[in-house]
mmCIF file of C-alpha atoms in Angstrom:
data_model
loop_
_atom_site.group_PDB
_atom_site.id
_atom_site.type_symbol
_atom_site.label_atom_id
_atom_site.label_comp_id
_atom_site.label_asym_id
_atom_site.label_seq_id
_atom_site.Cartn_x
_atom_site.Cartn_y
_atom_site.Cartn_z
ATOM 1 C CA PHE A 17 3.301 -48.646 -18.219
ATOM 2 C CA GLY A 18 1.849 -47.310 -14.982
ATOM 3 C CA ALA A 19 -1.824 -46.739 -14.373
ATOM 4 C CA SER A 20 -3.058 -43.278 -15.260
ATOM 5 C CA HIS A 21 -4.567 -40.957 -12.673
ATOM 6 C CA SER A 22 -8.085 -41.646 -13.983
ATOM 7 C CA VAL A 23 -7.578 -45.427 -13.743
ATOM 8 C CA MET A 24 -6.327 -45.077 -10.151
ATOM 9 C CA SER A 25 -9.279 -42.817 -9.278
ATOM 10 C CA ARG A 26 -11.732 -45.395 -10.644
ATOM 11 C CA LEU A 27 -10.004 -48.148 -8.639
ATOM 12 C CA GLU A 28 -10.154 -46.112 -5.436
ATOM 13 C CA ASN A 29 -13.715 -44.851 -5.913
ATOM 14 C CA ASP A 30 -15.531 -47.621 -7.802
ATOM 15 C CA ILE A 31 -13.853 -50.693 -6.333
ATOM 16 C CA LEU A 32 -12.364 -49.775 -2.961
ATOM 17 C CA GLY A 33 -14.721 -46.889 -2.212
ATOM 18 C CA ASN A 34 -17.664 -49.062 -1.221
ATOM 19 C CA THR A 35 -18.467 -51.500 1.572
ATOM 20 C CA CYS A 36 -17.677 -54.602 -0.492
ATOM 21 C CA GLY A 37 -14.307 -53.215 -1.588
ATOM 22 C CA LYS A 38 -13.345 -52.166 1.927
ATOM 23 C CA GLU A 39 -14.289 -55.597 3.284
ATOM 24 C CA ALA A 40 -12.202 -57.284 0.555
ATOM 25 C CA LEU A 41 -9.219 -55.086 1.406
ATOM 26 C CA ASP A 42 -9.616 -55.870 5.131
ATOM 27 C CA ALA A 43 -9.819 -59.600 4.330
ATOM 28 C CA MET A 44 -6.620 -59.415 2.271
ATOM 29 C CA ILE A 45 -4.790 -57.684 5.128
ATOM 30 C CA SER A 46 -6.104 -60.285 7.583
ATOM 31 C CA ARG A 47 -4.966 -63.223 5.438
ATOM 32 C CA SER A 48 -1.451 -61.854 5.054
ATOM 33 C CA THR A 49 -1.250 -61.039 8.767
ATOM 34 C CA ASP A 50 -2.511 -64.528 9.669
ATOM 35 C CA ALA A 51 0.493 -66.037 7.870
ATOM 36 C CA LEU A 52 2.935 -63.739 9.680
ATOM 37 C CA LEU A 53 1.445 -64.402 13.104
ATOM 38 C CA LYS A 54 1.300 -68.156 12.541
ATOM 39 C CA ARG A 55 4.990 -68.226 11.645
ATOM 40 C CA LYS A 56 5.899 -66.330 14.841
ATOM 41 C CA ASN A 57 4.040 -68.910 16.983
ATOM 42 C CA LYS A 58 3.388 -66.663 19.983
ATOM 43 C CA LYS A 59 0.925 -67.225 22.799
ATOM 44 C CA CYS A 60 0.145 -63.526 23.338
ATOM 45 C CA LEU A 61 -1.125 -61.069 20.749
ATOM 46 C CA ILE A 62 -0.495 -57.450 21.645
ATOM 47 C CA LEU A 63 -2.836 -54.957 19.979
ATOM 48 C CA ASP A 64 -1.061 -51.602 19.752
ATOM 49 C CA VAL A 65 -3.556 -48.876 18.864
ATOM 50 C CA ASP A 66 -2.693 -45.353 17.834
ATOM 51 C CA SER A 67 -3.774 -42.549 15.546
ATOM 52 C CA THR A 68 -1.867 -40.147 13.360
ATOM 53 C CA GLU A 69 -2.520 -37.237 11.091
ATOM 54 C CA ASP A 70 -2.369 -37.671 7.336
ATOM 55 C CA PRO A 71 -1.899 -34.145 5.971
ATOM 56 C CA ALA A 72 -4.117 -33.301 3.013
ATOM 57 C CA HIS A 73 -4.218 -30.409 0.604
ATOM 58 C CA GLY A 74 -7.022 -29.307 -1.659
ATOM 59 C CA ASN A 75 -10.663 -30.149 -1.117
ATOM 60 C CA HIS A 76 -10.861 -33.859 -0.298
ATOM 61 C CA GLU A 77 -13.975 -35.474 1.104
ATOM 62 C CA HIS A 78 -13.727 -35.850 4.929
ATOM 63 C CA MET A 79 -10.568 -33.761 5.155
ATOM 64 C CA ALA A 80 -10.923 -31.409 8.101
ATOM 65 C CA TYR A 81 -8.894 -29.083 10.264
ATOM 66 C CA ASN A 82 -7.469 -30.700 13.386
ATOM 67 C CA GLY A 83 -6.587 -28.234 16.130
ATOM 68 C CA TYR A 84 -4.156 -30.574 17.882
ATOM 69 C CA PHE A 85 -2.090 -31.082 14.725
ATOM 70 C CA ALA A 86 -2.870 -27.523 13.489
ATOM 71 C CA LYS A 87 -3.472 -28.651 9.917
ATOM 72 C CA ASN A 88 -6.020 -29.942 7.457
ATOM 73 C CA CYS A 89 -5.774 -33.700 7.490
ATOM 74 C CA PHE A 90 -7.325 -37.107 7.806
ATOM 75 C CA HIS A 91 -6.965 -38.677 11.250
ATOM 76 C CA THR A 92 -6.092 -42.309 10.629
ATOM 77 C CA LEU A 93 -6.575 -44.959 13.324
ATOM 78 C CA PHE A 94 -4.219 -47.975 13.341
ATOM 79 C CA CYS A 95 -3.831 -51.294 15.108
ATOM 80 C CA PHE A 96 -0.495 -53.130 14.950
ATOM 81 C CA SER A 97 0.731 -56.279 16.617
ATOM 82 C CA GLY A 98 3.384 -55.861 19.296
ATOM 83 C CA ASP A 99 5.937 -56.739 16.596
ATOM 84 C CA GLY A 100 4.680 -53.991 14.284
ATOM 85 C CA ASP A 101 2.595 -56.146 11.926
ATOM 86 C CA GLY A 102 -0.382 -54.210 10.549
ATOM 87 C CA LEU A 103 -3.684 -55.613 11.791
ATOM 88 C CA ALA A 104 -6.126 -52.879 10.769
ATOM 89 C CA ALA A 105 -6.424 -49.226 9.789
ATOM 90 C CA ARG A 106 -9.281 -46.776 9.335
ATOM 91 C CA LEU A 107 -9.123 -43.487 7.465
ATOM 92 C CA ARG A 108 -11.223 -41.010 9.432
ATOM 93 C CA PRO A 109 -12.136 -37.353 9.076
ATOM 94 C CA GLY A 110 -9.438 -35.018 10.350
ATOM 95 C CA ASN A 111 -11.518 -33.498 13.122
ATOM 96 C CA VAL A 112 -12.389 -36.653 15.086
ATOM 97 C CA HIS A 113 -10.965 -37.399 18.533
ATOM 98 C CA SER A 114 -7.975 -39.741 18.552
ATOM 99 C CA GLY A 115 -9.913 -42.491 20.357
ATOM 100 C CA THR A 116 -13.046 -42.396 18.194
ATOM 101 C CA GLY A 117 -13.806 -45.764 16.616
ATOM 102 C CA ILE A 118 -11.378 -47.872 18.655
ATOM 103 C CA LEU A 119 -13.947 -50.570 19.416
ATOM 104 C CA ASP A 120 -15.082 -50.795 15.800
ATOM 105 C CA LEU A 121 -11.441 -51.272 14.855
ATOM 106 C CA ILE A 122 -10.499 -53.941 17.404
ATOM 107 C CA LYS A 123 -13.703 -56.010 17.627
ATOM 108 C CA PRO A 124 -13.105 -57.907 14.350
ATOM 109 C CA ILE A 125 -9.482 -58.504 15.381
ATOM 110 C CA VAL A 126 -10.542 -59.903 18.750
ATOM 111 C CA ILE A 127 -13.116 -62.179 17.090
ATOM 112 C CA ARG A 128 -10.550 -63.376 14.549
ATOM 113 C CA TYR A 129 -7.726 -64.114 16.990
ATOM 114 C CA ARG A 130 -9.420 -64.952 20.285
ATOM 115 C CA LYS A 131 -9.170 -68.730 19.673
ATOM 116 C CA LYS A 132 -5.633 -68.561 18.269
ATOM 117 C CA PHE A 133 -4.040 -66.674 21.156
ATOM 118 C CA LYS A 134 -4.234 -67.567 24.815
ATOM 119 C CA LEU A 135 -3.575 -63.947 25.792
ATOM 120 C CA LEU A 136 -4.714 -60.701 24.177
ATOM 121 C CA TRP A 137 -3.288 -57.400 25.353
ATOM 122 C CA LEU A 138 -4.317 -53.902 24.294
ATOM 123 C CA ARG A 139 -1.849 -51.001 24.517
ATOM 124 C CA GLY A 140 -2.733 -47.398 23.880
ATOM 125 C CA ASP A 141 -2.082 -43.849 24.932
ATOM 126 C CA SER A 142 -4.398 -41.657 26.969
ATOM 127 C CA ALA A 143 -6.654 -40.948 23.978
ATOM 128 C CA PHE A 144 -8.029 -44.471 24.422
ATOM 129 C CA ALA A 145 -8.720 -44.096 28.160
ATOM 130 C CA ASP A 146 -12.465 -44.573 27.993
ATOM 131 C CA PRO A 147 -14.883 -46.599 30.162
ATOM 132 C CA ASP A 148 -16.405 -48.314 27.092
ATOM 133 C CA THR A 149 -12.954 -49.557 26.072
ATOM 134 C CA TYR A 150 -12.225 -50.826 29.595
ATOM 135 C CA GLU A 151 -15.587 -52.607 29.793
ATOM 136 C CA TYR A 152 -15.106 -54.240 26.388
ATOM 137 C CA CYS A 153 -11.629 -55.447 27.322
ATOM 138 C CA GLU A 154 -12.800 -56.833 30.654
ATOM 139 C CA ALA A 155 -15.794 -58.596 29.069
ATOM 140 C CA HIS A 156 -13.513 -60.242 26.480
ATOM 141 C CA ARG A 157 -10.603 -61.129 28.788
ATOM 142 C CA ILE A 158 -8.217 -58.601 27.223
ATOM 143 C CA THR A 159 -5.517 -57.195 29.475
ATOM 144 C CA TYR A 160 -5.203 -53.497 28.761
ATOM 145 C CA PHE A 161 -2.393 -51.030 29.289
ATOM 146 C CA ILE A 162 -3.749 -47.562 28.628
ATOM 147 C CA ARG A 163 -1.947 -44.461 29.787
ATOM 148 C CA LEU A 164 -3.982 -42.101 31.914
ATOM 149 C CA ARG A 165 -3.918 -38.363 31.401
ATOM 150 C CA GLU A 166 -2.267 -36.369 34.134
ATOM 151 C CA ASN A 167 -4.859 -35.220 36.616
ATOM 152 C CA ALA A 168 -5.031 -33.810 40.141
ATOM 153 C CA VAL A 169 -5.751 -37.162 41.821
ATOM 154 C CA LEU A 170 -2.810 -38.931 40.167
ATOM 155 C CA THR A 171 -0.476 -36.002 40.747
ATOM 156 C CA LYS A 172 -1.397 -35.938 44.448
ATOM 157 C CA ARG A 173 -0.684 -39.696 44.799
ATOM 158 C CA SER A 174 2.717 -39.606 43.104
#
C-alpha cells in the first residue's frame, strides 16, 4: 500500500520541513554523489548552475508570480556536475532573481570537494554574472565560465 496524502504531508512538513531534515537530505545527496564521482575518477569537477521554474497551482507557501516565466511558480536553483550528476538544489520563492542564492548553494560543494579535485570549474548563464560570484571563485581558485548579457560595450567590440 502507498502512503496516504496525510502521511506524505507529515513527512514533508514535520521531518523534511525543518533545518535538521533539510541537512539530512543534503547529506544523503552528497553521500550518493560522492560514490558516483569517486567511480568516475576525474581531476576536474565542473559545477553547472542553473535555475528553472516549477509551476504551482493553488495557494502554496512561497509560491509567487514570476514575470519572466509568466506564471505562478517556485524558482528552483540547481547545481549539477559536468556529467549531469545532481550536487545540490534549493527550492526558492517564484519571484526571486535567477542568480539569488548561488553562493549559498555552491559554498558547501566547494568545501566538500576542494581537496578531492585538482580543478573546480563553475559554468552558468548570464543570471550568475555578479561581482560577488567572481570574487568568490577567484578567492577559492575556481575557474568560471559565465555568459555575459549583451550590452553596448560588448556589441561594439564584436
